[in-house]
CSV table of C-alpha atoms and ligand atoms in Angstrom, one decimal:
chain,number,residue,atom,x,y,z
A,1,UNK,CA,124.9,-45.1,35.0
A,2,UNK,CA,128.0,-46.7,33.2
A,3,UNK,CA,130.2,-45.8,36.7
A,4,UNK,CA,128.0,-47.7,38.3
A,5,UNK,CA,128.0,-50.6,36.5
A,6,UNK,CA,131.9,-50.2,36.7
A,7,UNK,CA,131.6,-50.0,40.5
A,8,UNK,CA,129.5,-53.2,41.3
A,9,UNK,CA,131.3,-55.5,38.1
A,10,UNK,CA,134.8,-54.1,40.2
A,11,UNK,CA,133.9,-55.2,43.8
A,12,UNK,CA,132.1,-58.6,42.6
A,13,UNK,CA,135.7,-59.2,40.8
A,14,UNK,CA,137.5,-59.0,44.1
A,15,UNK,CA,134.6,-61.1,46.1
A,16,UNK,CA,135.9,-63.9,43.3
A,17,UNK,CA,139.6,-63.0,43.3
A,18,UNK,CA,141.5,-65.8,45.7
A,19,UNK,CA,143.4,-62.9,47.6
A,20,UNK,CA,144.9,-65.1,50.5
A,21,UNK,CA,146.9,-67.3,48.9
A,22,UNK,CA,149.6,-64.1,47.4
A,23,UNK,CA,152.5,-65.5,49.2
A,24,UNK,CA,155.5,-63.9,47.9
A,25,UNK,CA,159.3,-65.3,49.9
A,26,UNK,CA,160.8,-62.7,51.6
A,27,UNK,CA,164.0,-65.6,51.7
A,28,UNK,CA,163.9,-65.0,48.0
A,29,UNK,CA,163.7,-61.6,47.9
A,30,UNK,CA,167.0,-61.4,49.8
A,31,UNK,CA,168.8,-63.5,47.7
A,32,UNK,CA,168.1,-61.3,44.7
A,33,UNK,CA,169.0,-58.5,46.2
A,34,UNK,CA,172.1,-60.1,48.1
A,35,UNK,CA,173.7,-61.0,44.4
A,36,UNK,CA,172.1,-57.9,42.7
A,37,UNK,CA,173.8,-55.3,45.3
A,38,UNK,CA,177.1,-56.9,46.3
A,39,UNK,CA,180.4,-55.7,45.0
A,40,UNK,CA,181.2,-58.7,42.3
A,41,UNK,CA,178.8,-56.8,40.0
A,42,UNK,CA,180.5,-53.5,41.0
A,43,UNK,CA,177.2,-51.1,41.1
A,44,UNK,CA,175.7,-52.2,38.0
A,45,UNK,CA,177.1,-49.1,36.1
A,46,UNK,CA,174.7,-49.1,32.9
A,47,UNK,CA,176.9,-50.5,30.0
A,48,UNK,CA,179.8,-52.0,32.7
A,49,UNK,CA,181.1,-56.0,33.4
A,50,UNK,CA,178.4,-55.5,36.3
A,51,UNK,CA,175.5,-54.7,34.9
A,52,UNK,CA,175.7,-56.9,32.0
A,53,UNK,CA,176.3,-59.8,35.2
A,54,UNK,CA,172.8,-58.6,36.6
A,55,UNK,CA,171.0,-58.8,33.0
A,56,UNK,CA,172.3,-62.6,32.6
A,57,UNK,CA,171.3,-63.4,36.7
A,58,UNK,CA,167.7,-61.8,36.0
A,59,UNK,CA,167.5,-63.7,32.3
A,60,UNK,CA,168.3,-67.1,34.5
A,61,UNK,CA,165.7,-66.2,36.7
A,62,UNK,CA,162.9,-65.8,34.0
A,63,UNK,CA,164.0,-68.6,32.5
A,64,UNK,CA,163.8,-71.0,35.8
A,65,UNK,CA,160.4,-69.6,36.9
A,66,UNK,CA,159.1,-70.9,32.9
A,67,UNK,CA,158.7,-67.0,31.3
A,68,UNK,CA,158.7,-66.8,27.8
A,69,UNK,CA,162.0,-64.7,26.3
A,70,UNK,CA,160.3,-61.6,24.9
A,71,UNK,CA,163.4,-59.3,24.3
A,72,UNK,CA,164.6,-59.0,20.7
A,73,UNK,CA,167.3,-61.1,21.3
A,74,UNK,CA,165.9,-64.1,23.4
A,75,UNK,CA,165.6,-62.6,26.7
A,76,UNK,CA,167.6,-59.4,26.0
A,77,UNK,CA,166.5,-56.2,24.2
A,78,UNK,CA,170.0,-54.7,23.5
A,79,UNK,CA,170.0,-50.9,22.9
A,80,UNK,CA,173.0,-48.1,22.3
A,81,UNK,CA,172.6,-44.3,23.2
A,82,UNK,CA,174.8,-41.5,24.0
A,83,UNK,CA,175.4,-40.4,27.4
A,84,UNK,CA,173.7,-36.9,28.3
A,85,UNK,CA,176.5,-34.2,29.5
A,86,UNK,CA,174.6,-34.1,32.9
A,87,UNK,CA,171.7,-36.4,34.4
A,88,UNK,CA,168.8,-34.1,33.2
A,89,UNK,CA,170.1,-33.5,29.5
A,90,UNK,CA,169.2,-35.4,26.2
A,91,UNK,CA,172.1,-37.4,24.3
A,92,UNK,CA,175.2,-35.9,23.8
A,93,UNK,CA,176.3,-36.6,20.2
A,94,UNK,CA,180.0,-36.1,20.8
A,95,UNK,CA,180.1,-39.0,23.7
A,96,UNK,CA,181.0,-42.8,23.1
A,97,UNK,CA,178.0,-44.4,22.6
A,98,UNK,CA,177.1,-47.1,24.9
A,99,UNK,CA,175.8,-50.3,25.0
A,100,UNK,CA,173.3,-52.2,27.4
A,101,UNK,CA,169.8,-53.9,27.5
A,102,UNK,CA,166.6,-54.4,29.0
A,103,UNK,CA,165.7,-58.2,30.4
A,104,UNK,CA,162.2,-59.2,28.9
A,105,UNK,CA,159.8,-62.4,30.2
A,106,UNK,CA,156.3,-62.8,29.1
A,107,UNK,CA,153.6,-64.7,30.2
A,108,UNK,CA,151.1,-65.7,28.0
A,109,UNK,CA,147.4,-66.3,28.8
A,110,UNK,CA,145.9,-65.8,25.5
A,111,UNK,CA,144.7,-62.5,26.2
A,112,UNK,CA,144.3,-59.2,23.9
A,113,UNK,CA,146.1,-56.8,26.2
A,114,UNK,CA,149.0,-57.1,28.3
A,115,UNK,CA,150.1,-55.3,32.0
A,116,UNK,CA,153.9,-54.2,32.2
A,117,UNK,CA,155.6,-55.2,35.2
A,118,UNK,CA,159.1,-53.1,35.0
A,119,UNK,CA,162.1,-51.8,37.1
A,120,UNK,CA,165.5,-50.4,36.4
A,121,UNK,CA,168.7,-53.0,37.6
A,122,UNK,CA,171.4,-50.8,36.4
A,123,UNK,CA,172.8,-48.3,39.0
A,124,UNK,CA,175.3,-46.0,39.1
A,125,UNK,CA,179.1,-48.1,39.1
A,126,UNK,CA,181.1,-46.1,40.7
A,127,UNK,CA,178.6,-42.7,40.8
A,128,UNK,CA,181.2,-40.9,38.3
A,129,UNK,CA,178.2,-39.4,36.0
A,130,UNK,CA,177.5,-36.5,38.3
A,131,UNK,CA,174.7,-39.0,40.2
A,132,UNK,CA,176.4,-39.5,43.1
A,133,UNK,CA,175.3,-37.6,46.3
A,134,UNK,CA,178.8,-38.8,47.6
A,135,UNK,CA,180.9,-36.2,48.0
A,136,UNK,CA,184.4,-38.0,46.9
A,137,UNK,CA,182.7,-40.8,44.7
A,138,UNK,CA,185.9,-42.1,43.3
A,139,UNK,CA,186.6,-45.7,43.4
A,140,UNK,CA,183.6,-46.5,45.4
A,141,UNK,CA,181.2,-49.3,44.6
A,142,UNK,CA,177.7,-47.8,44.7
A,143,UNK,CA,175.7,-50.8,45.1
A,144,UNK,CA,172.3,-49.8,44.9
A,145,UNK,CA,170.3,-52.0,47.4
A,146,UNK,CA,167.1,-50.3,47.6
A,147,UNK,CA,168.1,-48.1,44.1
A,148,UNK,CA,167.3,-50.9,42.7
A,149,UNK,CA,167.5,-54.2,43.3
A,150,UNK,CA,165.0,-53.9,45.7
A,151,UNK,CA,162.6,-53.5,42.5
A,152,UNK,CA,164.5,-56.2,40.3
A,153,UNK,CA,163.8,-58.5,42.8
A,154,UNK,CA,160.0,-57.3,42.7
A,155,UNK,CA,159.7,-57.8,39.1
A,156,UNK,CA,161.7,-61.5,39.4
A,157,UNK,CA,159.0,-62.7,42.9
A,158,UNK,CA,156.1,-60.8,41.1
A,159,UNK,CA,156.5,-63.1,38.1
A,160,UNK,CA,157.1,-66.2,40.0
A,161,UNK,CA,153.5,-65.3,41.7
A,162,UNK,CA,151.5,-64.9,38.4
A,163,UNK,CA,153.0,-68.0,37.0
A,164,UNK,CA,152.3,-70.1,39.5
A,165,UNK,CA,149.4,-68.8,41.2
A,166,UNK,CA,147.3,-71.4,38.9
A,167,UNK,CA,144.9,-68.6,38.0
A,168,UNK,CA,144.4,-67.5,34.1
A,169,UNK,CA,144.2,-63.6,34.9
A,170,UNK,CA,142.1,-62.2,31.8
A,171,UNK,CA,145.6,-60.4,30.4
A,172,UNK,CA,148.7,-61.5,29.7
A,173,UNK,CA,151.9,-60.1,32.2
A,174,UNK,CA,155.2,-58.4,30.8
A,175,UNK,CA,157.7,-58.7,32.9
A,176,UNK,CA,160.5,-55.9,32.7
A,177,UNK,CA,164.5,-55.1,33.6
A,178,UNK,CA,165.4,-51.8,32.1
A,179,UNK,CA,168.6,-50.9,31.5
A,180,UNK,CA,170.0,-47.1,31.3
A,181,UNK,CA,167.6,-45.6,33.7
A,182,UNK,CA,170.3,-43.6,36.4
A,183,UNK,CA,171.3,-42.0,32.9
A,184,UNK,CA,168.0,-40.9,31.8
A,185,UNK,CA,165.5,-43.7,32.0
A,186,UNK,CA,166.8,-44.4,28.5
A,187,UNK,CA,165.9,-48.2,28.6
A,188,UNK,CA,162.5,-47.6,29.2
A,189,UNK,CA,162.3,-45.1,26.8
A,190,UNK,CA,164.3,-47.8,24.0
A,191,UNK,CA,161.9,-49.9,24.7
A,192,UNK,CA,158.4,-47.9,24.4
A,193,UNK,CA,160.3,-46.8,21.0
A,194,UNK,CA,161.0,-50.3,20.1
A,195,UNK,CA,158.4,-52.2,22.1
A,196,UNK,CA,158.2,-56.4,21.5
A,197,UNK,CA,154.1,-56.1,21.8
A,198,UNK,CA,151.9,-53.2,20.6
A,199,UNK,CA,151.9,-50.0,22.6
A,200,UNK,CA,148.0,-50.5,21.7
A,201,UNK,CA,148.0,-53.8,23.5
A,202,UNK,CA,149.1,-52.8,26.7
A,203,UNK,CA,146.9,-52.1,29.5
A,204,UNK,CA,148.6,-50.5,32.4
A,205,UNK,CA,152.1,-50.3,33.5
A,206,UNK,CA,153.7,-51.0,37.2
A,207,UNK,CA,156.7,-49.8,38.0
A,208,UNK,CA,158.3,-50.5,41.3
A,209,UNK,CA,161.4,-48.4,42.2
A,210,UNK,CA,163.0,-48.3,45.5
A,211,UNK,CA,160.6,-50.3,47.4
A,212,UNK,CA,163.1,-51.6,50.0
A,213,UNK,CA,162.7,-49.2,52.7
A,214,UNK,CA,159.3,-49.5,54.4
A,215,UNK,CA,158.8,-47.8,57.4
A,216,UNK,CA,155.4,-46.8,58.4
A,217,UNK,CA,156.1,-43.1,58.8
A,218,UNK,CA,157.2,-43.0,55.1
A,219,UNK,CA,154.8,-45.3,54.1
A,220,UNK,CA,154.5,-46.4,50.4
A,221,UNK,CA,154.2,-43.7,47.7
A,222,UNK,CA,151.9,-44.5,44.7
A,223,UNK,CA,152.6,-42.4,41.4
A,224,UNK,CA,150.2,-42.1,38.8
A,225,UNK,CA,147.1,-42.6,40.4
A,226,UNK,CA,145.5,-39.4,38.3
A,227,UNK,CA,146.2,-41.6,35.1
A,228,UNK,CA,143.3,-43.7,34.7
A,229,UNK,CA,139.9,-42.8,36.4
A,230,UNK,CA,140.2,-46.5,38.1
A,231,UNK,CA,143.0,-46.2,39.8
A,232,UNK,CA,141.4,-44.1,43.1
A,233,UNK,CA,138.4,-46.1,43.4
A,234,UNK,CA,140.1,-49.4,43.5
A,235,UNK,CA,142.8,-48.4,45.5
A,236,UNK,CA,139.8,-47.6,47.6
A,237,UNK,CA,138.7,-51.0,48.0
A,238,UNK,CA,141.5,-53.0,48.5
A,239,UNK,CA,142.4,-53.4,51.7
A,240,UNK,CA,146.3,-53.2,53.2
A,241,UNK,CA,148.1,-52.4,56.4
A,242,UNK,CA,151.0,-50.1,54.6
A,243,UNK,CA,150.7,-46.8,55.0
A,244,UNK,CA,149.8,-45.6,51.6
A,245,UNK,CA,150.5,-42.4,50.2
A,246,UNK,CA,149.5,-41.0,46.5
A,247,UNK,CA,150.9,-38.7,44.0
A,248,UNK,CA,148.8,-38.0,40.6
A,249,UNK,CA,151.2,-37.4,38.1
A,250,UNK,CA,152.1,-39.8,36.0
A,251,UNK,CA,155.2,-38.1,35.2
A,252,UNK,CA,158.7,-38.3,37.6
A,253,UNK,CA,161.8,-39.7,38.3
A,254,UNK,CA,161.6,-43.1,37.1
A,255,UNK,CA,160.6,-45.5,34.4
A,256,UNK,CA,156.6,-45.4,34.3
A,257,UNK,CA,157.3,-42.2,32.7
A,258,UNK,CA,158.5,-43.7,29.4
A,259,UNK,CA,154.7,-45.3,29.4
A,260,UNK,CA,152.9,-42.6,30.4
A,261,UNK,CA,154.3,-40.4,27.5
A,262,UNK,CA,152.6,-43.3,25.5
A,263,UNK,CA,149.3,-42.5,26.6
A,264,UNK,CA,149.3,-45.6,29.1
A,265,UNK,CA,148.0,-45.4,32.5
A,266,UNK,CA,151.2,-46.4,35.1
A,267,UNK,CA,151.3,-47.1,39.0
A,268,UNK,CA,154.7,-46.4,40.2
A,269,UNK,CA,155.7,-47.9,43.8
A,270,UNK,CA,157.9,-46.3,46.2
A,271,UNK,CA,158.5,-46.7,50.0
A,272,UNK,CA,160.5,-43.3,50.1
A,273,UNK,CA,163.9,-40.8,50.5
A,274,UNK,CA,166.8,-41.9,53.1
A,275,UNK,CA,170.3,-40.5,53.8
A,276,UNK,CA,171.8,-43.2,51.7
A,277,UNK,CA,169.9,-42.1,48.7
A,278,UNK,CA,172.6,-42.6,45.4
A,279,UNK,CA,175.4,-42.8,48.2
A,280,UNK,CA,178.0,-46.0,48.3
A,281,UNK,CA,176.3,-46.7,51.7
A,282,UNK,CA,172.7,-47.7,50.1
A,283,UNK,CA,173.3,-51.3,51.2
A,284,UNK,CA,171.7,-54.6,52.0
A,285,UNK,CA,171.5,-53.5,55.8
A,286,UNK,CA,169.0,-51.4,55.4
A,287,UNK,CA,166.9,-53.5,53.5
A,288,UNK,CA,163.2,-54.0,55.1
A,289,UNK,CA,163.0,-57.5,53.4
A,290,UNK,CA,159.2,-58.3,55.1
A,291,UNK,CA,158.1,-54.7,54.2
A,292,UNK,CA,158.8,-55.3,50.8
A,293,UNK,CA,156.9,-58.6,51.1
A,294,UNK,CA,154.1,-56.5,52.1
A,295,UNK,CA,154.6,-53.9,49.1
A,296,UNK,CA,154.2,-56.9,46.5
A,297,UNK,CA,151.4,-58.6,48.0
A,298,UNK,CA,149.5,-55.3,48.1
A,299,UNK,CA,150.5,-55.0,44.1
A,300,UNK,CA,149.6,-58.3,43.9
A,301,UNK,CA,146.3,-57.7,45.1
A,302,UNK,CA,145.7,-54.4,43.1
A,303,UNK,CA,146.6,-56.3,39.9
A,304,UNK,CA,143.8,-59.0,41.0
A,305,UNK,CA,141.2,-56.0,41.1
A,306,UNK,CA,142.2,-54.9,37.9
A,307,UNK,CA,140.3,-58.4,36.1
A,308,UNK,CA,137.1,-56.9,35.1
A,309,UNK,CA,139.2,-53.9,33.3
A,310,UNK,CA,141.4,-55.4,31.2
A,311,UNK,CA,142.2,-52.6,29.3
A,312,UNK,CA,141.6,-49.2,31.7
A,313,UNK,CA,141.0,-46.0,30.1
A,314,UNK,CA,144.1,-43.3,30.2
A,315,UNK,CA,143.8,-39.7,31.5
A,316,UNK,CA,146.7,-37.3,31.4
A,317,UNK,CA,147.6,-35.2,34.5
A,318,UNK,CA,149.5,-32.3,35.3
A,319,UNK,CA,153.2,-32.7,34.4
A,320,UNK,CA,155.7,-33.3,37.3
A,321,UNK,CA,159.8,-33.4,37.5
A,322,UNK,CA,160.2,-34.4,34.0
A,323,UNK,CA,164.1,-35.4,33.0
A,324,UNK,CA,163.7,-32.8,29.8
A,325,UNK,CA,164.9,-29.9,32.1
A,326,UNK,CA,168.0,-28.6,31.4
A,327,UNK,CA,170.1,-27.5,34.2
A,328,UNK,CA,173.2,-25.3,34.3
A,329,UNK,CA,173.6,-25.4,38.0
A,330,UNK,CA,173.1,-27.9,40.9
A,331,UNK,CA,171.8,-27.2,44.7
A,332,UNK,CA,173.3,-30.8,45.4
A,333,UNK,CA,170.1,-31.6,47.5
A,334,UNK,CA,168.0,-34.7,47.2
A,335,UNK,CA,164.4,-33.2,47.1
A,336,UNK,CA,161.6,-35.2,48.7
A,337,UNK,CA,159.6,-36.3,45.7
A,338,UNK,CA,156.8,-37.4,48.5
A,339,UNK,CA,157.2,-34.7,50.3
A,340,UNK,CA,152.9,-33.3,50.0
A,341,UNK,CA,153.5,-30.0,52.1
A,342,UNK,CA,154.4,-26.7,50.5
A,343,UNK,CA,157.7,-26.1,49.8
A,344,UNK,CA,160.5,-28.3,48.6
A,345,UNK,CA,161.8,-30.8,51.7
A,346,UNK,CA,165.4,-32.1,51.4
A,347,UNK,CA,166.1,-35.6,52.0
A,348,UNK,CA,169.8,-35.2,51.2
A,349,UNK,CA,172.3,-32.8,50.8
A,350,UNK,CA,176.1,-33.4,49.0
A,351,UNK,CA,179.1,-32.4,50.9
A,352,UNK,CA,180.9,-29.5,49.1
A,353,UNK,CA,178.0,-28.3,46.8
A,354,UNK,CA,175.9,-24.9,47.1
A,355,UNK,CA,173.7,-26.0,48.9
A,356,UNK,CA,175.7,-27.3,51.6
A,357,UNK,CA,177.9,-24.8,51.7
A,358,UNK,CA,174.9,-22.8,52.2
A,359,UNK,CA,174.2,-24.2,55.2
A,360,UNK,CA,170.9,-26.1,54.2
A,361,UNK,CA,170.5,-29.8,56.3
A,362,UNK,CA,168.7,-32.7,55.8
A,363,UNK,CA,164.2,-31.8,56.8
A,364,UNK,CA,165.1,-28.0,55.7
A,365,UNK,CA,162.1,-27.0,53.3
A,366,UNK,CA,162.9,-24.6,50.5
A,367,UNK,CA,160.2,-21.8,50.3
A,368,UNK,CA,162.1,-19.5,47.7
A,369,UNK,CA,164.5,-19.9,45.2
A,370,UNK,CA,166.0,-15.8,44.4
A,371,UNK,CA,162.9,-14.4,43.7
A,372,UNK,CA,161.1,-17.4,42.9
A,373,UNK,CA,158.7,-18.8,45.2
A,374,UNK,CA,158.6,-22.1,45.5
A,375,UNK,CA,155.5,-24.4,46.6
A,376,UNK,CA,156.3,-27.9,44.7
A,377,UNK,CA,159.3,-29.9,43.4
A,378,UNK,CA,158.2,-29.0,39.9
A,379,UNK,CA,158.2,-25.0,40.9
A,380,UNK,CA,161.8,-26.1,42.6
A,381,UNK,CA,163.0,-27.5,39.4
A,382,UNK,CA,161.6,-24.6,37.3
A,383,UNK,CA,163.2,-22.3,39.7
A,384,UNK,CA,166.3,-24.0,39.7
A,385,UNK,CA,166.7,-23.5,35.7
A,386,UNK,CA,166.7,-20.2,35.7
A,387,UNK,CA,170.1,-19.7,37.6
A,388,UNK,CA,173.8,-19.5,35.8
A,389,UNK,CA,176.7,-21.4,37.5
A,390,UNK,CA,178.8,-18.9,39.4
A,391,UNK,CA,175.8,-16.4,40.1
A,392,UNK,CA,175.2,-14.9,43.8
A,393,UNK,CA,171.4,-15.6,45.2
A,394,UNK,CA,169.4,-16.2,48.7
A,395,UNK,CA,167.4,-19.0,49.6
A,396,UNK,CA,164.2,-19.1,51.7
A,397,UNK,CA,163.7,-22.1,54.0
A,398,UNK,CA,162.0,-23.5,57.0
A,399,UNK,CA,163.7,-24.9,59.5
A,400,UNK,CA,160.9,-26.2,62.0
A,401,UNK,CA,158.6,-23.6,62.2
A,402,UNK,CA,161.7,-21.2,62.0
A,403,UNK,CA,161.9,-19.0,58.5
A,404,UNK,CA,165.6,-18.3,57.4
A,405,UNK,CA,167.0,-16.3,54.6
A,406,UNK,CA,170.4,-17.9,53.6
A,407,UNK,CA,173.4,-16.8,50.8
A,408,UNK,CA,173.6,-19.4,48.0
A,409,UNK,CA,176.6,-19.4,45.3
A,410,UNK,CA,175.6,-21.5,42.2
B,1,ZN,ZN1,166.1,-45.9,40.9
């Protein structure tokens, strides 16, 4: 009885909910993302001259649209760490510790609970922390256009919408900039550790990362959806012309994962892998400025449905690419984390690593590992833990509907 309740209290919410007038400026989302990703702030290397630039541009930006500072200090919410020695590791006591911080706005409507709006602005400098899918990545500015000031700028329009929209949703909005997240999604994870309103307060969390590349036969991926039994149904009922894809897990490679460890349910947005994926040539160019227009109306519209569930119950799912994995050896591919096929599809492969030299292109689809089969990216990952640098092994893919057996060297 109680879902049914639920059910009829949900759709009479978005009969009420003034849907038409979410219009977000694709003229603004440009200019974010123009400053964000151009070479004064030098690829927003977490910690660098660059990234601290972005955090003061996005502060200005919360400020102007009226958002309350919610960091610990005014806007900011500084934080140190140590870097990892690779991408998937924990903190590496022997490195220099380094400094940076997450940009926090709030908006206030006098609510109990609170949704997080997040995504990471720093990016990876000048790709020298083993992140770059370049293969020479010295002295080149890796400006992150879609990875991620494409989601910046989501988080800066999204709260320029909810301010103004001269609507008192029944929760109060958190707006987010984390820091640290190419190195580990460390901000996010600072600030769940160090949070500036109860964990128990928030309702949900929306993270947006990479969500300048529409293209309708990518379409937009939606993490998380198995992390709160309202997320299907609603998604069910509100209505958009983007192609959407979902993934349950409310685990992966960006920061929703920090909140989802905290027993909150998350939506992660993503419009999808391309060739320029963590490369020096992910710039402004490619940029679908009126598809990510689209993207945040439709979040826009999602949040709306959420009124009558101000605080929406958390379920846990199965666990996917997680960042705890310790790796001793790399493929160098990019794996298609929306890839919903069997196997492990490459999106991207680095000139000069195994996998490469290997003879492994960009759509092959990994089917075995050594003796490992392989049917997901979290079996890939697993898989891939198990090998020692320097160590002689095959790899199974399909190319087309072509199987091939190919000589890897770790
Ligand atoms: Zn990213």
């Amino acid at each position: 009885m109680k879902k049914i309740q639920t059910w009829g209290a949900l759709i009479a919410c978005l009969l009420v909910a003034p849907v038409a007038n979410a219009q977000v400026s694709t003229k603004k989302i440009k200019k974010h993302i123009h400053y964000l990703a151009s070479d004064a702030l030098d690829g927003r290397g977490t910690g660098s001259a660059g990234c601290e630039k972005a955090a003061q541009y996005i502060a200005k930006q919360f400020k102007k649209i009226g958002l309350q500072p919610k960091g610990t200090d005014q806007y900011l919410h500084p934080f140190s760490f140590k870097k990892a020695k690779n991408p998937h590791g924990g903190e590496d006591m022997e490195s220099p510790e380094i400094h940076s911080q997450n940009v926090v706005g709030y908006l206030d409507n006098n609510s109990e609970f609170t949704i997080v709006i997040g995504a990471h602005y720093d990016h990876l400098g000048h790709g020298l922390d083993g992140n770059s899918l370049d293969a020479n990545p010295q002295g080149k500015i890796h400006n992150g256009a879609d990875d991620n000031a494409s989601g910046t700028a989501g988080v800066i329009e999204l709260a320029r919408h909810f301010v103004n929209n001269q609507k008192k949703e029944p929760f109060n909005f958190l707006f987010i900039c984390f820091s640290g997240e190419e190195l580990g999604l460390i901000g996010s994870k600072k600030f769940c550790e160090m949070p500036t309103i109860p964990l128990a307060k928030m309702s949900y969390m929306i993270n947006m990362d990479m969500i300048g590349r529409y293209r309708d036969e990518k379409g937009v991926m939606i993490h998380g959806v198995g992390t709160s039994p309202l997320w299907i149904p609603l998604l069910g009922v509100v209505k958009t012309d983007l192609k959407v894809k979902t993934d349950s897990s409310g685990t992966g490679p960006s920061d929703f994962t920090s909140f989802y460890l905290k027993n909150i349910p998350v939506l992660g947005f993503f419009t999808g892998q391309h060739s320029e994926y963590h490369k020096p040539t992910d710039d402004v160019e490619w940029i679908n400025y009126e598809g990510e227009k689209n993207v945040l109306e439709y979040i826009i519209k999602i949040v709306d449905g959420t009124c009558t569930f101000p605080k929406p119950e958390f379920t846990p799912t199965r666990q996917q690419s997680t960042t705890a994995r310790s790796f001793k050896v790399t493929l160098g591919v990019m794996p298609d984390y929306a890839f919903d096929g069997k196997g492990t599809r490459i999106d991207g492969v680095t000139q000069g690593k195994p996998a490469q030299k290997a003879g492994i292109i960009v759509g092959d689809i990994v089917i075995q590992l050594g003796e490992h089969k392989i049917d997901n990216v979290n079996q890939y990952m697993d898989a891939l833990g198990k090998f020692q640098k320097g160590q002689e092994s095959t790899v199974i893919i399909k190319r087309g509907t072509e199987e091939m057996i190919l000589k890897i060297v770790f």
